[in-house]
Short mmCIF file of C-alpha atoms and ligand atoms in Angstrom, two decimals:
data_model
loop_
_atom_site.label_atom_id
_atom_site.label_comp_id
_atom_site.label_asym_id
_atom_site.label_seq_id
_atom_site.Cartn_x
_atom_site.Cartn_y
_atom_site.Cartn_z
CA MET A 1 127.40 119.39 112.99
CA PRO A 2 125.36 121.13 115.68
CA ALA A 3 124.90 119.17 118.92
CA ALA A 4 121.32 117.96 119.27
CA THR A 5 119.40 119.25 122.27
CA ASP A 6 115.76 118.78 123.09
CA GLN A 7 115.29 122.34 121.86
CA ASP A 8 116.70 121.85 118.37
CA ILE A 9 116.48 118.11 117.65
CA THR A 10 113.14 118.49 115.85
CA ALA A 11 114.45 121.21 113.54
CA LEU A 12 117.61 119.17 112.83
CA ALA A 13 115.71 115.96 112.10
CA THR A 14 113.01 117.55 109.94
CA ALA A 15 115.68 119.39 107.92
CA ARG A 16 117.65 116.18 107.39
CA TRP A 17 114.57 114.23 106.26
CA ALA A 18 113.54 116.96 103.83
CA THR A 19 116.64 116.56 101.68
CA THR A 20 115.52 113.72 99.40
CA ASP A 21 114.85 114.39 95.70
CA ASP A 22 111.59 112.49 96.05
CA THR A 23 109.33 115.46 96.67
CA ARG A 24 106.48 113.49 98.21
CA LEU A 25 108.86 111.68 100.58
CA ALA A 26 110.42 115.04 101.40
CA GLU A 27 106.95 116.20 102.43
CA ILE A 28 105.91 113.10 104.38
CA MET A 29 109.08 112.33 106.36
CA PRO A 30 109.57 115.76 107.99
CA ALA A 31 105.86 115.74 108.90
CA LEU A 32 106.27 112.29 110.45
CA VAL A 33 109.26 113.49 112.47
CA ARG A 34 107.39 116.61 113.60
CA HIS A 35 104.33 114.66 114.75
CA LEU A 36 106.35 111.92 116.48
CA HIS A 37 108.38 114.50 118.35
CA ALA A 38 105.24 116.42 119.28
CA LEU A 39 103.71 113.24 120.67
CA ALA A 40 106.80 112.49 122.76
CA ARG A 41 106.78 116.03 124.12
CA GLU A 42 103.04 116.13 124.76
CA VAL A 43 103.02 112.96 126.88
CA GLU A 44 106.58 113.47 128.23
CA LEU A 45 107.51 110.01 127.00
CA THR A 46 109.84 108.10 129.34
CA GLU A 47 112.67 105.85 128.15
CA GLN A 48 110.81 102.85 129.54
CA GLU A 49 107.69 103.76 127.56
CA TRP A 50 109.78 104.26 124.43
CA ALA A 51 111.32 100.80 124.91
CA THR A 52 107.86 99.28 125.43
CA ALA A 53 106.68 100.88 122.20
CA MET A 54 109.72 99.56 120.31
CA ALA A 55 109.12 96.04 121.68
CA TRP A 56 105.45 96.29 120.66
CA LEU A 57 106.41 97.25 117.10
CA THR A 58 108.95 94.42 117.00
CA ARG A 59 106.29 91.90 118.03
CA ALA A 60 103.89 93.31 115.43
CA GLY A 61 106.53 92.68 112.78
CA GLN A 62 107.36 89.22 114.07
CA ILE A 63 103.75 88.02 114.08
CA SER A 64 103.05 89.35 110.59
CA ASP A 65 103.37 87.22 107.48
CA ASP A 66 101.54 86.83 104.18
CA LYS A 67 98.37 85.87 106.08
CA ARG A 68 98.67 87.97 109.20
CA ALA A 69 98.77 91.76 108.80
CA GLU A 70 99.26 93.11 112.33
CA PHE A 71 100.21 96.61 111.20
CA ILE A 72 97.02 96.88 109.10
CA LEU A 73 95.10 95.70 112.15
CA ALA A 74 96.79 98.40 114.24
CA SER A 75 95.91 101.02 111.63
CA ASP A 76 92.32 99.75 111.60
CA VAL A 77 91.74 99.91 115.37
CA LEU A 78 93.36 103.35 115.58
CA GLY A 79 90.93 104.68 112.97
CA LEU A 80 93.77 105.50 110.57
CA SER A 81 92.55 103.12 107.85
CA MET A 82 89.09 104.64 107.90
CA LEU A 83 90.52 108.18 107.85
CA VAL A 84 92.56 107.33 104.75
CA VAL A 85 89.50 105.75 103.08
CA GLU A 86 87.42 108.84 103.81
CA MET A 87 90.05 111.27 102.55
CA ASN A 88 90.56 109.36 99.31
CA HIS A 89 87.00 108.55 98.29
CA HIS A 90 84.98 111.63 97.59
CA ARG A 91 81.66 110.23 96.69
CA THR A 92 79.41 111.28 93.88
CA ARG A 93 75.85 111.54 95.20
CA GLY A 94 74.20 108.11 95.21
CA ALA A 95 77.40 106.07 94.93
CA THR A 96 77.91 103.22 97.40
CA PRO A 97 80.25 104.32 100.21
CA ALA A 98 83.66 102.74 100.65
CA THR A 99 84.96 101.30 103.89
CA VAL A 100 88.05 99.48 105.16
CA LEU A 101 89.62 96.53 103.32
CA GLY A 102 90.69 94.80 106.53
CA PRO A 103 93.55 92.34 106.86
CA PHE A 104 91.84 89.21 105.49
CA HIS A 105 91.37 89.82 101.79
CA ILE A 106 93.06 87.14 99.66
CA ALA A 107 93.67 87.90 95.98
CA ASP A 108 92.75 85.65 93.05
CA SER A 109 89.64 84.05 94.51
CA PRO A 110 87.94 81.53 92.22
CA HIS A 111 85.55 82.86 89.57
CA LEU A 112 82.02 81.69 90.34
CA ALA A 113 78.85 81.60 88.24
CA TYR A 114 75.67 83.55 89.01
CA ALA A 115 74.19 82.17 92.28
CA ALA A 116 77.01 79.60 92.68
CA ASP A 117 77.65 78.53 96.27
CA MET A 118 80.87 79.98 97.72
CA ALA A 119 80.39 78.24 101.09
CA GLY A 120 80.88 74.66 99.85
CA HIS A 121 80.91 72.25 102.80
CA ILE A 122 80.88 74.98 105.47
CA PRO A 123 77.68 74.59 107.51
CA GLY A 124 75.49 77.59 108.23
CA ILE A 125 72.23 79.29 107.34
CA PRO A 126 72.09 79.69 103.54
CA LEU A 127 72.30 83.35 102.52
CA TYR A 128 71.43 84.69 99.08
CA LEU A 129 72.55 88.17 98.21
CA ALA A 130 71.14 89.57 94.98
CA GLY A 131 70.91 92.89 93.19
CA THR A 132 72.54 94.84 90.42
CA VAL A 133 75.69 96.77 89.81
CA ARG A 134 74.91 100.14 88.24
CA ASP A 135 76.47 103.54 87.89
CA VAL A 136 75.46 106.84 89.42
CA ALA A 137 73.47 107.66 86.27
CA GLY A 138 71.41 104.48 86.81
CA GLU A 139 72.94 102.52 83.92
CA ALA A 140 73.56 98.80 84.45
CA VAL A 141 77.24 97.87 84.73
CA ALA A 142 77.78 94.55 82.96
CA GLY A 143 80.94 92.52 83.58
CA ALA A 144 81.67 94.08 86.98
CA VAL A 145 83.67 91.71 89.18
CA LEU A 146 82.40 91.35 92.75
CA ASP A 147 85.16 89.87 94.88
CA VAL A 148 83.38 88.63 98.02
CA TRP A 149 84.81 87.27 101.27
CA HIS A 150 83.67 86.83 104.84
CA ALA A 151 84.17 85.02 108.12
CA ASP A 152 82.69 81.60 108.87
CA PRO A 153 79.92 81.04 111.43
CA HIS A 154 82.65 80.98 114.14
CA GLY A 155 83.95 84.36 113.03
CA LEU A 156 87.11 83.00 111.40
CA TYR A 157 88.56 83.86 107.98
CA GLU A 158 90.44 81.54 105.66
CA ALA A 159 93.70 83.19 106.70
CA GLN A 160 93.03 82.18 110.32
CA VAL A 161 92.46 78.46 109.73
CA GLN A 162 94.35 75.68 107.97
CA ALA A 163 92.57 75.75 104.60
CA VAL A 164 93.62 73.57 101.70
CA GLN A 165 91.32 75.31 99.23
CA PRO A 166 89.66 78.71 98.92
CA ARG A 167 87.23 79.15 101.79
CA LEU A 168 84.29 81.57 101.89
CA ARG A 169 85.55 83.72 99.08
CA GLY A 170 84.80 84.02 95.39
CA ARG A 171 84.54 86.36 92.43
CA TYR A 172 81.15 86.84 90.76
CA THR A 173 80.58 88.74 87.52
CA SER A 174 77.55 90.94 86.88
CA ARG A 175 75.38 89.94 83.90
CA ARG A 176 74.37 92.06 80.92
CA ASP A 177 71.62 93.74 82.91
CA GLY A 178 74.03 94.36 85.82
CA SER A 179 72.46 91.62 87.96
CA TYR A 180 74.50 89.44 90.27
CA CYS A 181 73.70 86.75 92.83
CA VAL A 182 75.91 85.39 95.61
CA ARG A 183 75.10 82.23 97.55
CA THR A 184 76.91 81.68 100.82
CA VAL A 185 76.17 81.14 104.54
CA ALA A 186 75.24 83.86 107.01
CA PRO A 187 78.21 85.63 108.62
CA VAL A 188 78.35 86.38 112.34
CA GLY A 189 79.95 89.18 114.32
CA TYR A 190 83.43 88.39 115.57
CA SER A 191 86.38 89.65 117.55
CA ILE A 192 89.41 91.02 115.75
CA PRO A 193 92.50 88.80 116.36
CA MET A 194 93.42 89.24 120.03
CA ASP A 195 96.45 86.91 120.19
CA GLY A 196 99.00 89.52 119.11
CA PRO A 197 100.28 92.93 120.19
CA VAL A 198 97.15 94.73 118.94
CA GLY A 199 95.04 92.41 121.08
CA ASP A 200 97.34 93.01 124.08
CA LEU A 201 96.85 96.74 123.70
CA VAL A 202 93.08 96.50 123.23
CA SER A 203 92.85 94.24 126.32
CA ARG A 204 94.45 96.95 128.45
CA THR A 205 91.61 99.32 127.56
CA GLY A 206 87.83 99.23 127.57
CA VAL A 207 87.89 99.26 123.75
CA SER A 208 85.53 96.69 122.20
CA PRO A 209 87.32 94.20 119.93
CA TYR A 210 84.11 93.17 118.13
CA ARG A 211 82.86 93.78 114.61
CA PRO A 212 79.20 93.48 113.61
CA ALA A 213 78.20 90.65 111.20
CA HIS A 214 79.20 91.63 107.65
CA LEU A 215 80.22 90.58 104.17
CA HIS A 216 83.21 92.13 102.37
CA PHE A 217 83.30 93.29 98.73
CA LEU A 218 85.74 94.65 96.24
CA VAL A 219 83.72 95.66 93.18
CA SER A 220 85.61 96.61 90.03
CA ALA A 221 84.71 97.40 86.43
CA PRO A 222 86.62 99.17 83.65
CA GLY A 223 85.91 102.92 83.68
CA TYR A 224 84.76 102.97 87.31
CA GLU A 225 86.50 103.56 90.61
CA SER A 226 87.08 100.27 92.40
CA LEU A 227 84.86 100.03 95.43
CA THR A 228 86.02 98.39 98.67
CA THR A 229 83.06 98.02 100.95
CA HIS A 230 81.00 95.89 103.35
CA LEU A 231 77.35 95.06 103.94
CA PHE A 232 76.34 94.89 107.60
CA GLU A 233 73.36 93.06 109.07
CA LYS A 234 70.71 95.51 110.28
CA GLY A 235 70.16 95.08 114.02
CA ALA A 236 73.39 93.11 114.54
CA PRO A 237 75.28 93.56 117.82
CA TYR A 238 78.29 95.93 117.71
CA LEU A 239 76.97 98.08 114.83
CA HIS A 240 77.56 101.16 116.99
CA SER A 241 80.92 100.13 118.41
CA ASP A 242 82.66 98.53 115.40
CA ALA A 243 86.29 97.95 116.47
CA VAL A 244 87.56 99.41 113.19
CA PHE A 245 85.06 102.28 112.64
CA GLY A 246 83.91 100.68 109.38
CA THR A 247 80.11 100.95 109.58
CA LYS A 248 78.06 103.43 107.57
CA PRO A 249 74.26 103.76 107.57
CA GLU A 250 74.03 103.17 103.79
CA LEU A 251 75.77 99.80 104.23
CA VAL A 252 73.46 98.45 106.94
CA VAL A 253 70.85 96.24 105.27
CA PRO A 254 68.11 93.84 106.37
CA PHE A 255 69.06 90.16 106.45
CA ASP A 256 65.52 88.83 105.87
CA ALA A 257 64.66 85.39 107.24
CA CYS A 258 62.83 83.32 104.59
CA GLU A 259 60.88 80.07 104.73
CA PRO A 260 62.12 77.05 102.74
CA GLY A 261 61.24 77.45 99.07
CA ALA A 262 62.32 79.28 95.94
CA THR A 263 65.54 81.28 96.16
CA PRO A 264 67.16 83.88 93.91
CA GLY A 265 69.04 82.27 91.05
CA GLY A 266 66.22 79.84 90.28
CA GLY A 267 66.98 77.29 93.02
CA THR A 268 65.10 76.13 96.09
CA SER A 269 66.13 75.76 99.71
CA ASP A 270 64.86 72.90 101.89
CA VAL A 271 65.75 74.86 105.00
CA PRO A 272 65.10 78.42 106.20
CA TRP A 273 67.42 80.89 104.47
CA ILE A 274 68.35 84.56 104.49
CA ARG A 275 67.77 87.05 101.72
CA VAL A 276 69.77 90.23 101.27
CA ASP A 277 69.05 92.69 98.46
CA PHE A 278 71.57 95.34 97.52
CA ASP A 279 72.49 97.39 94.46
CA PHE A 280 76.12 98.48 94.23
CA VAL A 281 76.45 101.93 92.66
CA LEU A 282 79.81 102.76 91.10
CA GLN A 283 81.19 106.13 90.14
CA PRO A 284 83.27 106.76 87.02
CA THR A 285 87.01 107.09 87.44
CA ARG A 286 87.96 110.73 87.48
CA SER A 287 90.15 110.27 84.42
CA GLY A 288 87.55 108.02 82.74
CA GLY A 289 90.15 105.19 82.63
CA VAL A 290 90.41 101.91 84.54
CA ALA A 291 90.64 102.28 88.34
C1 BEZ B 1 87.63 92.46 108.77
O1 BEZ B 1 86.51 92.86 108.66
O2 BEZ B 1 87.92 91.44 108.18
C2 BEZ B 1 88.59 93.17 109.66
C3 BEZ B 1 88.79 94.50 109.44
C4 BEZ B 1 89.69 95.16 110.25
C5 BEZ B 1 90.34 94.48 111.27
C6 BEZ B 1 90.09 93.13 111.48
C7 BEZ B 1 89.20 92.48 110.67
FE1 FE B 2 85.50 91.11 108.25
#
């Protein structure tokens, strides 16, 4: 066994990590070693800094659970999540762009009818979002499931509060003509969670922790690529400094203030409400199968 020196440790470690039969792992692990070592060399990492980094990772693990995803948050603020989204979603012209999932999606939200209210007792300005789901050829996509979730008017998600039932999330299904309608309350911009190691790090910099007001979507239909995306309020603060690099011009839409009266879905509102119109455009799976 050769003695490791700072001259040959990288070659030794990359060679060792390339020995697995799993060819993809044998590609990724040596690259990880190479890049980590290059980082340590580039910044001339001290032992104290290494220990600080290890303690930071330990705290990120300790604070994480089934509702708190500190490593995803770290990936988001470092721009890694958005890089991976961009590399993996090559868009057909006209398709709705994808963006980050974020750490607050909860699976198995309740199925809701067309225009059903997903806000329940949560106070806020009523918001109706309506449009169609179609494909890049302009055909209506019937039966698409729109999984929708967002923060409350204080900027908090279900995972951040004590909730006894699903809160500000639901799954809507597009109708035969591709139409869908979501009824909820207007979201606000908010700060990413700052009470953990990611927040500690952000606080030591001038990096903005804020996200512009948005709604989250996961749109899926057999034969089409699943679409993870957001809609952002046009003119909202932080659109140009989103803490997780998630904004895209195509996803910034007017949140139109409306007088009391008729709403999408055939109802009426006694109070002023907000209208958002958006058509989600899906692209076929490359294999033509289910995404
Ligand atoms: C979110 O939009 O829910 C989110 C995304 C990334 C980090 C924190 C929050
Ligand atoms: Fe969000």
